[in-house]
Amino acid sequence: MRQSSLVVVANRLPVDDNIAPDGACEWRRSPGGLVSALHTILEHTTATWVGWSGTAGPAPELPDIGGISMRPVPLTDDDFAHYYEGFANSTLWPLYHDAVEQPTYHRSWWDAYQRVNQHFAEATAEVAAENAVVWVQDYHLQLVPALLREMRPDLLIGFFMHVPFPPPELFMQLPRRAELLRGLLGADLVGFQRAQAAHNFAQLCTKVLGLPATDRRIAVGERFVRTGAFPVSIDVAEMEALSGRPDVQARARQIRTDLGDPKHVLLSVDRLDYTKGIEHRLKAYSELLEDGLVKVRDTVMVQVAVPSRERVEHYAILRDRVEREVGRINGEFGRVGEPAIHYLNQQFDRSELAALYQAADVMVVTPLRDGMNLVAKEYVAARMDGGGVLVLSEFAGAADELDRAFLVNPHDLEGLKRSLIDAIDCPKAERAERMGAMRTHLRDHDIRDWARDYLTALENTGTLADRLTA
Ligand code: G6P
């Protein structure tokens, strides 16, 4: 087996299975920042990505993707139900997002989480070369750092949490809170999206495990574990290239025509998830229609809701509620051939998304809690014309950086309505000035900067350079 000096470990591999025209199944690189981010860094090294292919059952044979070798970890139907849908997405996901839905605790889910984390750690130990750097991603794999350190003390181990990390009052609900913290503390560096999350983590290490901790480092016996904020970003150049394509620009014009050439197009793009604030947004929009502040012929709202985790109960309930509400709003305020809201519950490819971003005058991103929200950053990157206005929840990690957006508290219905109107009415010069400032920030903080900053910080905890060239 090939051994690598850099190993990325994430629940998902960066691949999608795609049915070719002749009916054969082929694997393609999935669109997503992490692979492109790592690509430039990985070019001069041998790298392996450890992860799940996305379907339960035996592990598929996978080709290398962009020179990175793929090491699939299979999940059984039981793992899928109890580790992925259960502990990861019905316990941790709601708890880490402010418990906006009630987290569920089942002992059998915890057993599955431990078991699957053990499989990921074993697969990683197999492919990691002596002294390799291992970078573990996200809430699915919080036990992997400690399991791996136990098996392979020679490794330099990083962990990055893409989702929020909750305050002690919420985290303390977890029946196995001490084990989860000990799992993370197996890493040399535990990175978060926001400084507040690193603070929560340090506080919990003291409160639950009695360890001396600051917001920068935690003392674990003889070792120090570093922590801090590393806000993730997108591949700005990729989005700019896509948006500059003449066919994408033509498609953006066609979308506006298809929408009936309204004065204002509002757009939201979310996974259909209860953390995204879709219901709050629909309520605000419905009230604006009712108050007559927004008129159907002038203004159109497009809500893209990408299907997600569909067998999990909270997601199925949300879909019913959202679809009923969209139906009600269209029934009440639409006209023949002129719905108030265009609702699309489907996957979109990258070029269609780029066209939608360009067609939208106002992008409405109003999650109740979100680790970062890359859609907000994609919209800014796509607006090379300097047009467009972003309405952004202050509860998204992106709000720390994109502070020239119209920032809103999505729970404050009146404030949300006011911000939507302010965004619609925002004068051209002000739009350009706000968008320009946000674009400048993004260009200096793209996904490559993120990966480099993180790996440099990891290096400062050990000897990364020696290891990568070994
Ligand atoms: C969030 C998580 C990712 C996850 C993604 C999609 O962004 O931080 O780790 O991959 O949602 O969710 P899914 O359950 O489809 O992987």
Short mmCIF file of C-alpha atoms and ligand atoms in Angstrom, two decimals:
data_model
loop_
_atom_site.label_atom_id
_atom_site.label_comp_id
_atom_site.label_asym_id
_atom_site.label_seq_id
_atom_site.Cartn_x
_atom_site.Cartn_y
_atom_site.Cartn_z
CA MET A 1 0.00 0.00 0.00
CA ARG A 2 1.20 3.49 -0.91
CA GLN A 3 2.16 5.55 2.13
CA SER A 4 1.69 9.30 2.20
CA SER A 5 3.41 12.15 3.98
CA LEU A 6 0.10 14.08 4.12
CA VAL A 7 -3.23 12.44 4.88
CA VAL A 8 -6.58 14.25 4.89
CA VAL A 9 -9.33 12.47 6.81
CA ALA A 10 -12.95 13.53 6.31
CA ASN A 11 -16.31 11.80 6.52
CA ARG A 12 -16.77 12.22 2.76
CA LEU A 13 -14.29 11.58 -0.01
CA PRO A 14 -14.20 14.41 -2.56
CA VAL A 15 -15.94 12.28 -5.21
CA ASP A 16 -19.41 11.92 -6.72
CA ASP A 17 -20.63 8.88 -8.55
CA ASN A 18 -21.97 9.83 -11.89
CA ILE A 19 -23.80 7.68 -14.40
CA ALA A 20 -22.13 8.05 -17.80
CA PRO A 21 -24.26 8.15 -21.00
CA ASP A 22 -23.52 4.44 -21.61
CA GLY A 23 -24.95 3.61 -18.18
CA ALA A 24 -21.59 2.91 -16.55
CA CYS A 25 -20.87 4.37 -13.13
CA GLU A 26 -17.89 6.71 -13.05
CA TRP A 27 -16.38 8.71 -10.20
CA ARG A 28 -15.76 12.41 -10.60
CA ARG A 29 -14.11 14.94 -8.37
CA SER A 30 -16.93 16.62 -6.46
CA PRO A 31 -17.04 20.39 -6.56
CA GLY A 32 -15.82 21.64 -3.24
CA GLY A 33 -13.20 23.84 -1.80
CA LEU A 34 -11.15 21.45 0.24
CA VAL A 35 -9.69 19.44 -2.65
CA SER A 36 -8.87 22.50 -4.71
CA ALA A 37 -7.39 24.15 -1.64
CA LEU A 38 -5.16 21.26 -0.94
CA HIS A 39 -4.26 20.66 -4.55
CA THR A 40 -1.53 23.31 -4.72
CA ILE A 41 -0.15 22.25 -1.38
CA LEU A 42 -0.31 18.57 -2.24
CA GLU A 43 1.38 18.88 -5.62
CA HIS A 44 4.85 18.25 -4.23
CA THR A 45 3.96 15.54 -1.84
CA THR A 46 2.29 12.15 -1.84
CA ALA A 47 -1.13 12.62 -0.36
CA THR A 48 -4.03 10.36 0.52
CA TRP A 49 -7.62 11.26 1.34
CA VAL A 50 -9.38 8.90 3.75
CA GLY A 51 -13.20 9.05 3.68
CA TRP A 52 -16.55 7.50 2.86
CA SER A 53 -17.80 7.30 -0.73
CA GLY A 54 -21.36 8.41 0.13
CA THR A 55 -23.22 5.09 -0.23
CA ALA A 56 -23.57 2.31 2.33
CA GLY A 57 -22.04 -1.04 1.38
CA PRO A 58 -18.64 -2.30 0.31
CA ALA A 59 -15.94 0.27 -0.53
CA PRO A 60 -15.72 1.05 -4.28
CA GLU A 61 -12.48 0.99 -6.28
CA LEU A 62 -11.54 4.62 -6.80
CA PRO A 63 -9.05 6.27 -9.13
CA ASP A 64 -6.65 8.97 -7.89
CA ILE A 65 -8.17 12.45 -8.03
CA GLY A 66 -5.78 15.24 -9.03
CA GLY A 67 -2.82 13.12 -7.95
CA ILE A 68 -4.34 12.44 -4.52
CA SER A 69 -4.98 8.80 -3.76
CA MET A 70 -8.39 7.87 -2.37
CA ARG A 71 -8.72 5.48 0.57
CA PRO A 72 -12.42 4.65 1.02
CA VAL A 73 -13.76 3.66 4.44
CA PRO A 74 -16.91 1.56 3.96
CA LEU A 75 -20.03 2.20 6.06
CA THR A 76 -22.55 -0.58 6.64
CA ASP A 77 -26.31 0.15 6.67
CA ASP A 78 -26.09 0.08 10.45
CA ASP A 79 -23.16 2.56 10.48
CA PHE A 80 -25.10 4.82 8.11
CA ALA A 81 -28.19 4.80 10.32
CA HIS A 82 -26.47 5.08 13.71
CA TYR A 83 -23.18 6.89 13.10
CA TYR A 84 -24.04 9.22 10.15
CA GLU A 85 -27.79 9.83 10.51
CA GLY A 86 -27.76 9.16 14.25
CA PHE A 87 -24.88 10.47 16.35
CA ALA A 88 -23.39 12.82 13.73
CA ASN A 89 -26.60 14.33 12.37
CA SER A 90 -29.25 13.87 15.06
CA THR A 91 -27.07 14.37 18.17
CA LEU A 92 -24.04 16.52 17.32
CA TRP A 93 -25.43 18.57 14.41
CA PRO A 94 -28.42 20.05 16.27
CA LEU A 95 -26.48 20.40 19.55
CA TYR A 96 -23.60 22.27 17.89
CA HIS A 97 -26.07 24.57 16.10
CA ASP A 98 -27.52 26.11 19.25
CA ALA A 99 -29.94 23.17 19.65
CA VAL A 100 -32.31 24.92 17.22
CA GLU A 101 -33.84 21.43 16.98
CA GLN A 102 -33.82 19.06 19.94
CA PRO A 103 -30.69 16.81 19.91
CA THR A 104 -31.44 13.11 20.45
CA TYR A 105 -29.24 10.91 22.64
CA HIS A 106 -29.06 7.12 22.11
CA ARG A 107 -26.39 4.86 23.58
CA SER A 108 -26.34 2.66 20.47
CA TRP A 109 -25.51 5.73 18.34
CA TRP A 110 -22.51 6.47 20.53
CA ASP A 111 -21.30 2.88 20.10
CA ALA A 112 -21.57 3.27 16.30
CA TYR A 113 -19.74 6.63 16.43
CA GLN A 114 -16.86 5.06 18.38
CA ARG A 115 -16.72 2.06 16.05
CA VAL A 116 -16.68 4.14 12.85
CA ASN A 117 -14.11 6.59 14.27
CA GLN A 118 -11.94 3.55 15.07
CA HIS A 119 -12.24 2.37 11.43
CA PHE A 120 -11.23 5.80 10.15
CA ALA A 121 -8.25 5.90 12.53
CA GLU A 122 -7.11 2.41 11.45
CA ALA A 123 -7.38 3.27 7.75
CA THR A 124 -5.37 6.45 8.38
CA ALA A 125 -2.68 4.63 10.35
CA GLU A 126 -2.27 2.25 7.41
CA VAL A 127 -1.69 4.91 4.76
CA ALA A 128 0.32 7.45 6.81
CA ALA A 129 4.08 7.33 6.27
CA GLU A 130 6.48 7.62 9.23
CA ASN A 131 6.18 11.15 10.74
CA ALA A 132 3.38 12.08 8.31
CA VAL A 133 1.04 15.03 8.77
CA VAL A 134 -2.61 14.04 9.25
CA TRP A 135 -5.42 16.57 8.94
CA VAL A 136 -8.76 15.39 10.35
CA GLN A 137 -11.92 17.29 9.35
CA ASP A 138 -15.18 18.03 11.14
CA TYR A 139 -17.64 16.84 13.76
CA HIS A 140 -18.04 13.30 12.40
CA LEU A 141 -14.51 12.34 13.44
CA GLN A 142 -13.80 13.93 16.81
CA LEU A 143 -12.43 10.72 18.32
CA VAL A 144 -9.95 10.10 15.51
CA PRO A 145 -7.11 12.34 16.79
CA ALA A 146 -6.72 10.50 20.11
CA LEU A 147 -7.25 7.04 18.58
CA LEU A 148 -4.60 7.82 16.00
CA ARG A 149 -2.09 9.22 18.48
CA GLU A 150 -2.42 6.02 20.48
CA MET A 151 -1.62 3.89 17.40
CA ARG A 152 0.91 6.22 15.80
CA PRO A 153 2.66 8.63 18.21
CA ASP A 154 5.04 9.62 15.39
CA LEU A 155 2.32 11.54 13.47
CA LEU A 156 1.68 15.28 13.52
CA ILE A 157 -2.11 15.54 13.88
CA GLY A 158 -4.35 18.50 13.03
CA PHE A 159 -8.11 18.74 13.51
CA PHE A 160 -10.43 21.34 11.98
CA MET A 161 -14.07 21.81 12.98
CA HIS A 162 -16.14 23.17 10.08
CA VAL A 163 -19.30 23.63 12.16
CA PRO A 164 -19.78 25.84 15.24
CA PHE A 165 -18.52 24.61 18.60
CA PRO A 166 -21.16 25.27 21.26
CA PRO A 167 -20.90 27.11 24.57
CA PRO A 168 -20.44 24.98 27.72
CA GLU A 169 -24.14 25.23 28.72
CA LEU A 170 -25.07 23.26 25.61
CA PHE A 171 -22.06 20.95 25.28
CA MET A 172 -22.56 19.80 28.88
CA GLN A 173 -25.75 17.99 27.76
CA LEU A 174 -23.69 15.34 25.94
CA PRO A 175 -23.64 12.13 27.97
CA ARG A 176 -20.11 11.34 26.66
CA ARG A 177 -18.73 14.90 26.75
CA ALA A 178 -15.42 13.98 28.42
CA GLU A 179 -14.64 11.30 25.80
CA LEU A 180 -15.33 13.71 22.94
CA LEU A 181 -13.02 16.35 24.39
CA ARG A 182 -10.30 13.76 25.00
CA GLY A 183 -10.71 12.62 21.39
CA LEU A 184 -10.05 16.15 20.08
CA LEU A 185 -7.12 16.63 22.44
CA GLY A 186 -5.26 13.87 20.61
CA ALA A 187 -4.51 16.55 17.99
CA ASP A 188 -1.55 18.95 18.06
CA LEU A 189 -3.77 21.78 16.75
CA VAL A 190 -7.57 22.04 17.04
CA GLY A 191 -8.82 24.72 14.64
CA PHE A 192 -12.23 26.41 14.60
CA GLN A 193 -14.03 28.89 12.33
CA ARG A 194 -14.46 31.63 14.96
CA ALA A 195 -12.49 32.76 17.99
CA GLN A 196 -15.57 32.23 20.18
CA ALA A 197 -15.52 28.51 19.38
CA ALA A 198 -11.87 28.17 20.44
CA HIS A 199 -12.80 29.96 23.67
CA ASN A 200 -15.72 27.54 24.27
CA PHE A 201 -13.39 24.58 23.71
CA ALA A 202 -10.74 25.88 26.13
CA GLN A 203 -13.35 26.59 28.79
CA LEU A 204 -14.77 23.08 28.45
CA CYS A 205 -11.34 21.47 28.75
CA THR A 206 -10.95 23.17 32.12
CA LYS A 207 -14.51 22.60 33.29
CA VAL A 208 -14.87 18.94 32.26
CA LEU A 209 -11.29 17.66 32.36
CA GLY A 210 -9.70 20.07 34.83
CA LEU A 211 -6.94 21.03 32.36
CA PRO A 212 -5.13 24.39 32.47
CA ALA A 213 -6.23 26.19 29.28
CA THR A 214 -6.14 29.54 27.52
CA ASP A 215 -7.83 30.39 24.20
CA ARG A 216 -4.53 29.51 22.48
CA ARG A 217 -3.29 26.37 24.18
CA ILE A 218 -4.33 23.59 26.52
CA ALA A 219 -1.90 21.67 28.69
CA VAL A 220 -2.43 17.90 28.46
CA GLY A 221 0.17 16.19 30.66
CA GLU A 222 3.55 16.80 29.03
CA ARG A 223 2.02 18.15 25.78
CA PHE A 224 0.43 21.40 24.70
CA VAL A 225 -2.53 21.31 22.32
CA ARG A 226 -2.86 24.53 20.31
CA THR A 227 -6.19 26.00 19.36
CA GLY A 228 -7.43 29.04 17.43
CA ALA A 229 -9.62 30.42 14.65
CA PHE A 230 -8.97 29.72 10.95
CA PRO A 231 -12.01 30.90 8.95
CA VAL A 232 -12.44 28.62 5.95
CA SER A 233 -12.95 30.11 2.50
CA ILE A 234 -13.63 29.26 -1.14
CA ASP A 235 -11.67 28.91 -4.34
CA VAL A 236 -12.13 32.52 -5.48
CA ALA A 237 -10.30 32.04 -8.79
CA GLU A 238 -12.50 29.08 -9.70
CA MET A 239 -15.71 31.04 -9.04
CA GLU A 240 -14.39 34.07 -10.92
CA ALA A 241 -13.44 31.92 -13.91
CA LEU A 242 -16.89 30.33 -13.92
CA SER A 243 -18.64 33.70 -13.66
CA GLY A 244 -16.55 35.17 -16.47
CA ARG A 245 -17.58 32.47 -18.94
CA PRO A 246 -19.76 33.91 -21.73
CA ASP A 247 -22.16 30.93 -21.58
CA VAL A 248 -22.65 31.48 -17.83
CA GLN A 249 -23.33 35.20 -18.37
CA ALA A 250 -25.78 34.39 -21.16
CA ARG A 251 -27.48 31.90 -18.85
CA ALA A 252 -27.78 34.60 -16.15
CA ARG A 253 -29.58 36.88 -18.64
CA GLN A 254 -31.82 33.99 -19.70
CA ILE A 255 -32.74 33.29 -16.06
CA ARG A 256 -33.91 36.91 -15.64
CA THR A 257 -35.95 36.66 -18.82
CA ASP A 258 -37.46 33.38 -17.67
CA LEU A 259 -38.38 35.04 -14.37
CA GLY A 260 -40.35 37.67 -16.32
CA ASP A 261 -37.73 40.44 -16.24
CA PRO A 262 -38.64 41.67 -12.75
CA LYS A 263 -37.00 44.78 -11.27
CA HIS A 264 -35.60 42.82 -8.35
CA VAL A 265 -34.50 39.19 -8.05
CA LEU A 266 -33.91 37.84 -4.53
CA LEU A 267 -32.03 34.55 -4.21
CA SER A 268 -31.38 32.04 -1.45
CA VAL A 269 -29.36 28.84 -1.87
CA ASP A 270 -29.25 26.41 1.05
CA ARG A 271 -29.07 22.75 1.85
CA LEU A 272 -32.59 22.01 3.05
CA ASP A 273 -31.57 22.17 6.70
CA TYR A 274 -33.35 23.56 9.77
CA THR A 275 -30.26 25.60 10.70
CA LYS A 276 -30.57 27.70 7.54
CA GLY A 277 -33.51 29.84 8.70
CA ILE A 278 -35.62 29.12 5.60
CA GLU A 279 -38.92 29.31 7.47
CA HIS A 280 -38.05 32.65 9.11
CA ARG A 281 -37.07 34.05 5.71
CA LEU A 282 -40.32 32.87 4.08
CA LYS A 283 -42.31 34.46 6.87
CA ALA A 284 -40.54 37.79 6.43
CA TYR A 285 -41.08 37.69 2.67
CA SER A 286 -44.71 36.74 3.03
CA GLU A 287 -45.31 39.68 5.40
CA LEU A 288 -43.62 42.08 2.96
CA LEU A 289 -46.03 40.87 0.25
CA GLU A 290 -48.94 41.23 2.62
CA ASP A 291 -47.89 44.75 3.67
CA GLY A 292 -47.63 45.67 -0.03
CA LEU A 293 -43.95 46.65 0.43
CA VAL A 294 -43.00 44.08 -2.20
CA LYS A 295 -45.09 43.45 -5.31
CA VAL A 296 -45.14 40.19 -7.20
CA ARG A 297 -44.70 41.66 -10.65
CA ASP A 298 -41.70 43.81 -9.58
CA THR A 299 -39.95 41.34 -7.33
CA VAL A 300 -39.29 37.62 -7.52
CA MET A 301 -37.78 35.36 -4.91
CA VAL A 302 -35.88 32.21 -5.89
CA GLN A 303 -35.30 29.65 -3.15
CA VAL A 304 -32.95 26.80 -4.02
CA ALA A 305 -33.20 24.11 -1.33
CA VAL A 306 -30.78 21.29 -2.05
CA PRO A 307 -32.02 17.91 -0.72
CA SER A 308 -30.05 16.77 2.34
CA ARG A 309 -30.13 13.97 4.97
CA GLU A 310 -33.64 13.15 3.83
CA ARG A 311 -34.30 10.14 6.06
CA VAL A 312 -33.61 12.09 9.25
CA GLU A 313 -36.94 13.04 10.83
CA HIS A 314 -36.26 16.75 11.45
CA TYR A 315 -35.31 17.15 7.77
CA ALA A 316 -38.43 15.40 6.48
CA ILE A 317 -40.61 17.56 8.74
CA LEU A 318 -38.83 20.72 7.61
CA ARG A 319 -39.35 19.86 3.95
CA ASP A 320 -43.08 19.41 4.45
CA ARG A 321 -43.35 22.70 6.31
CA VAL A 322 -41.31 24.69 3.80
CA GLU A 323 -43.23 23.25 0.86
CA ARG A 324 -46.58 23.93 2.49
CA GLU A 325 -45.55 27.52 3.20
CA VAL A 326 -44.24 28.13 -0.33
CA GLY A 327 -47.53 26.73 -1.65
CA ARG A 328 -49.51 29.01 0.65
CA ILE A 329 -47.54 32.11 -0.34
CA ASN A 330 -47.82 31.35 -4.06
CA GLY A 331 -51.50 30.50 -3.67
CA GLU A 332 -52.19 33.77 -1.91
CA PHE A 333 -49.92 36.23 -3.73
CA GLY A 334 -49.02 34.66 -7.09
CA ARG A 335 -50.75 35.17 -10.43
CA VAL A 336 -51.04 32.92 -13.47
CA GLY A 337 -47.46 32.54 -14.78
CA GLU A 338 -46.14 34.76 -11.96
CA PRO A 339 -45.41 32.89 -8.74
CA ALA A 340 -44.16 34.95 -5.80
CA ILE A 341 -41.50 32.34 -4.99
CA HIS A 342 -39.70 29.95 -7.33
CA TYR A 343 -38.85 26.95 -5.17
CA LEU A 344 -36.33 24.39 -6.44
CA ASN A 345 -35.69 21.25 -4.41
CA GLN A 346 -32.82 19.80 -6.45
CA GLN A 347 -29.06 19.63 -6.91
CA PHE A 348 -27.49 22.40 -9.00
CA ASP A 349 -24.25 22.24 -10.89
CA ARG A 350 -21.59 24.88 -10.37
CA SER A 351 -22.16 26.78 -13.62
CA GLU A 352 -25.92 27.06 -13.03
CA LEU A 353 -25.20 28.35 -9.52
CA ALA A 354 -22.76 30.93 -10.88
CA ALA A 355 -25.45 32.07 -13.36
CA LEU A 356 -28.03 32.33 -10.56
CA TYR A 357 -25.63 34.40 -8.44
CA GLN A 358 -25.17 36.82 -11.32
CA ALA A 359 -28.89 37.00 -11.99
CA ALA A 360 -29.65 37.89 -8.34
CA ASP A 361 -29.85 41.51 -7.19
CA VAL A 362 -30.09 40.49 -3.54
CA MET A 363 -28.62 37.34 -2.03
CA VAL A 364 -30.37 36.39 1.21
CA VAL A 365 -28.28 34.19 3.53
CA THR A 366 -29.98 34.09 6.91
CA PRO A 367 -29.07 30.94 8.87
CA LEU A 368 -29.98 30.68 12.56
CA ARG A 369 -26.47 29.31 13.14
CA ASP A 370 -23.79 28.36 10.63
CA GLY A 371 -20.11 27.45 10.98
CA MET A 372 -19.12 29.68 8.06
CA ASN A 373 -21.58 29.65 5.08
CA LEU A 374 -19.66 29.40 1.84
CA VAL A 375 -22.67 30.39 -0.31
CA ALA A 376 -22.27 33.96 0.96
CA LYS A 377 -18.61 33.93 -0.07
CA GLU A 378 -19.42 32.38 -3.45
CA TYR A 379 -21.93 35.12 -4.21
CA VAL A 380 -19.36 37.81 -3.48
CA ALA A 381 -16.74 36.05 -5.61
CA ALA A 382 -19.22 35.68 -8.48
CA ARG A 383 -20.05 39.41 -8.55
CA MET A 384 -17.07 40.62 -10.54
CA ASP A 385 -19.39 43.31 -11.94
CA GLY A 386 -19.52 44.88 -8.45
CA GLY A 387 -23.32 44.53 -8.51
CA GLY A 388 -25.52 42.67 -6.08
CA VAL A 389 -26.24 43.08 -2.38
CA LEU A 390 -25.72 40.52 0.36
CA VAL A 391 -28.08 40.16 3.31
CA LEU A 392 -26.27 38.01 5.87
CA SER A 393 -27.11 36.57 9.25
CA GLU A 394 -24.87 37.66 12.08
CA PHE A 395 -25.00 34.02 13.26
CA ALA A 396 -23.02 32.79 10.24
CA GLY A 397 -19.24 32.61 10.68
CA ALA A 398 -18.95 34.59 7.44
CA ALA A 399 -20.37 37.66 9.22
CA ASP A 400 -17.01 38.23 10.97
CA GLU A 401 -15.39 38.85 7.59
CA LEU A 402 -18.20 40.01 5.26
CA ASP A 403 -19.13 42.92 7.47
CA ARG A 404 -20.15 45.15 4.55
CA ALA A 405 -23.17 42.93 3.99
CA PHE A 406 -26.53 43.98 5.45
CA LEU A 407 -26.13 42.05 8.70
CA VAL A 408 -29.33 40.75 10.30
CA ASN A 409 -30.62 38.81 13.27
CA PRO A 410 -32.94 36.32 11.50
CA HIS A 411 -35.07 35.93 14.64
CA ASP A 412 -35.94 39.64 14.53
CA LEU A 413 -38.67 39.56 11.90
CA GLU A 414 -39.07 43.33 11.71
CA GLY A 415 -35.31 43.81 11.39
CA LEU A 416 -35.14 41.12 8.70
CA LYS A 417 -37.98 42.76 6.71
CA ARG A 418 -36.30 46.16 7.00
CA SER A 419 -32.96 44.76 5.81
CA LEU A 420 -34.59 43.10 2.81
CA ILE A 421 -36.16 46.41 1.80
CA ASP A 422 -32.91 48.32 2.45
CA ALA A 423 -31.06 45.81 0.28
CA ILE A 424 -33.61 46.06 -2.53
CA ASP A 425 -33.44 49.88 -2.40
CA CYS A 426 -29.65 50.11 -1.96
CA PRO A 427 -28.29 52.70 -4.45
CA LYS A 428 -25.92 51.50 -7.14
CA ALA A 429 -22.87 53.36 -5.83
CA GLU A 430 -23.34 51.95 -2.33
CA ARG A 431 -23.76 48.42 -3.72
CA ALA A 432 -20.50 48.73 -5.62
CA GLU A 433 -18.67 50.13 -2.62
CA ARG A 434 -19.89 47.36 -0.26
CA MET A 435 -19.27 44.59 -2.78
CA GLY A 436 -15.84 45.98 -3.65
CA ALA A 437 -14.73 45.92 -0.01
CA MET A 438 -15.93 42.35 0.46
CA ARG A 439 -14.31 41.19 -2.78
CA THR A 440 -10.97 42.68 -1.72
CA HIS A 441 -11.16 40.82 1.56
CA LEU A 442 -12.00 37.52 -0.16
CA ARG A 443 -9.22 37.77 -2.67
CA ASP A 444 -6.73 38.04 0.21
CA HIS A 445 -8.41 35.26 2.17
CA ASP A 446 -9.18 32.48 -0.20
CA ILE A 447 -9.14 28.76 0.47
CA ARG A 448 -5.45 28.45 -0.30
CA ASP A 449 -4.67 31.10 2.34
CA TRP A 450 -6.80 29.14 4.78
CA ALA A 451 -5.02 25.83 4.13
CA ARG A 452 -1.61 27.53 4.24
CA ASP A 453 -2.37 29.41 7.48
CA TYR A 454 -3.66 26.26 9.14
CA LEU A 455 -0.77 24.07 8.05
CA THR A 456 1.75 26.75 9.05
CA ALA A 457 0.22 26.90 12.52
CA LEU A 458 0.37 23.11 12.67
CA GLU A 459 4.00 23.31 11.61
CA ASN A 460 4.74 25.62 14.49
CA THR A 461 3.60 22.89 16.84
CA GLY A 462 6.05 20.41 15.29
CA THR A 463 8.25 20.03 12.24
CA LEU A 464 5.89 20.00 9.28
CA ALA A 465 8.44 21.00 6.64
CA ASP A 466 10.75 18.09 7.48
CA ARG A 467 7.86 15.69 7.44
CA LEU A 468 6.41 16.78 4.08
CA THR A 469 9.74 16.43 2.31
CA ALA A 470 10.62 13.15 4.05
C1 G6P B 1 -21.70 20.69 6.48
C2 G6P B 1 -20.61 19.88 7.16
C3 G6P B 1 -19.86 19.01 6.16
C4 G6P B 1 -20.84 18.19 5.35
C5 G6P B 1 -21.86 19.11 4.67
C6 G6P B 1 -22.91 18.33 3.85
O1 G6P B 1 -21.14 21.69 5.71
O2 G6P B 1 -19.72 20.73 7.87
O3 G6P B 1 -18.94 18.16 6.83
O4 G6P B 1 -20.16 17.39 4.41
O5 G6P B 1 -22.52 19.87 5.65
O6 G6P B 1 -23.58 17.41 4.63
P1 G6P B 1 -23.56 15.83 4.33
O7 G6P B 1 -24.27 15.22 5.50
O8 G6P B 1 -24.30 15.67 3.04
O9 G6P B 1 -22.12 15.41 4.22
#
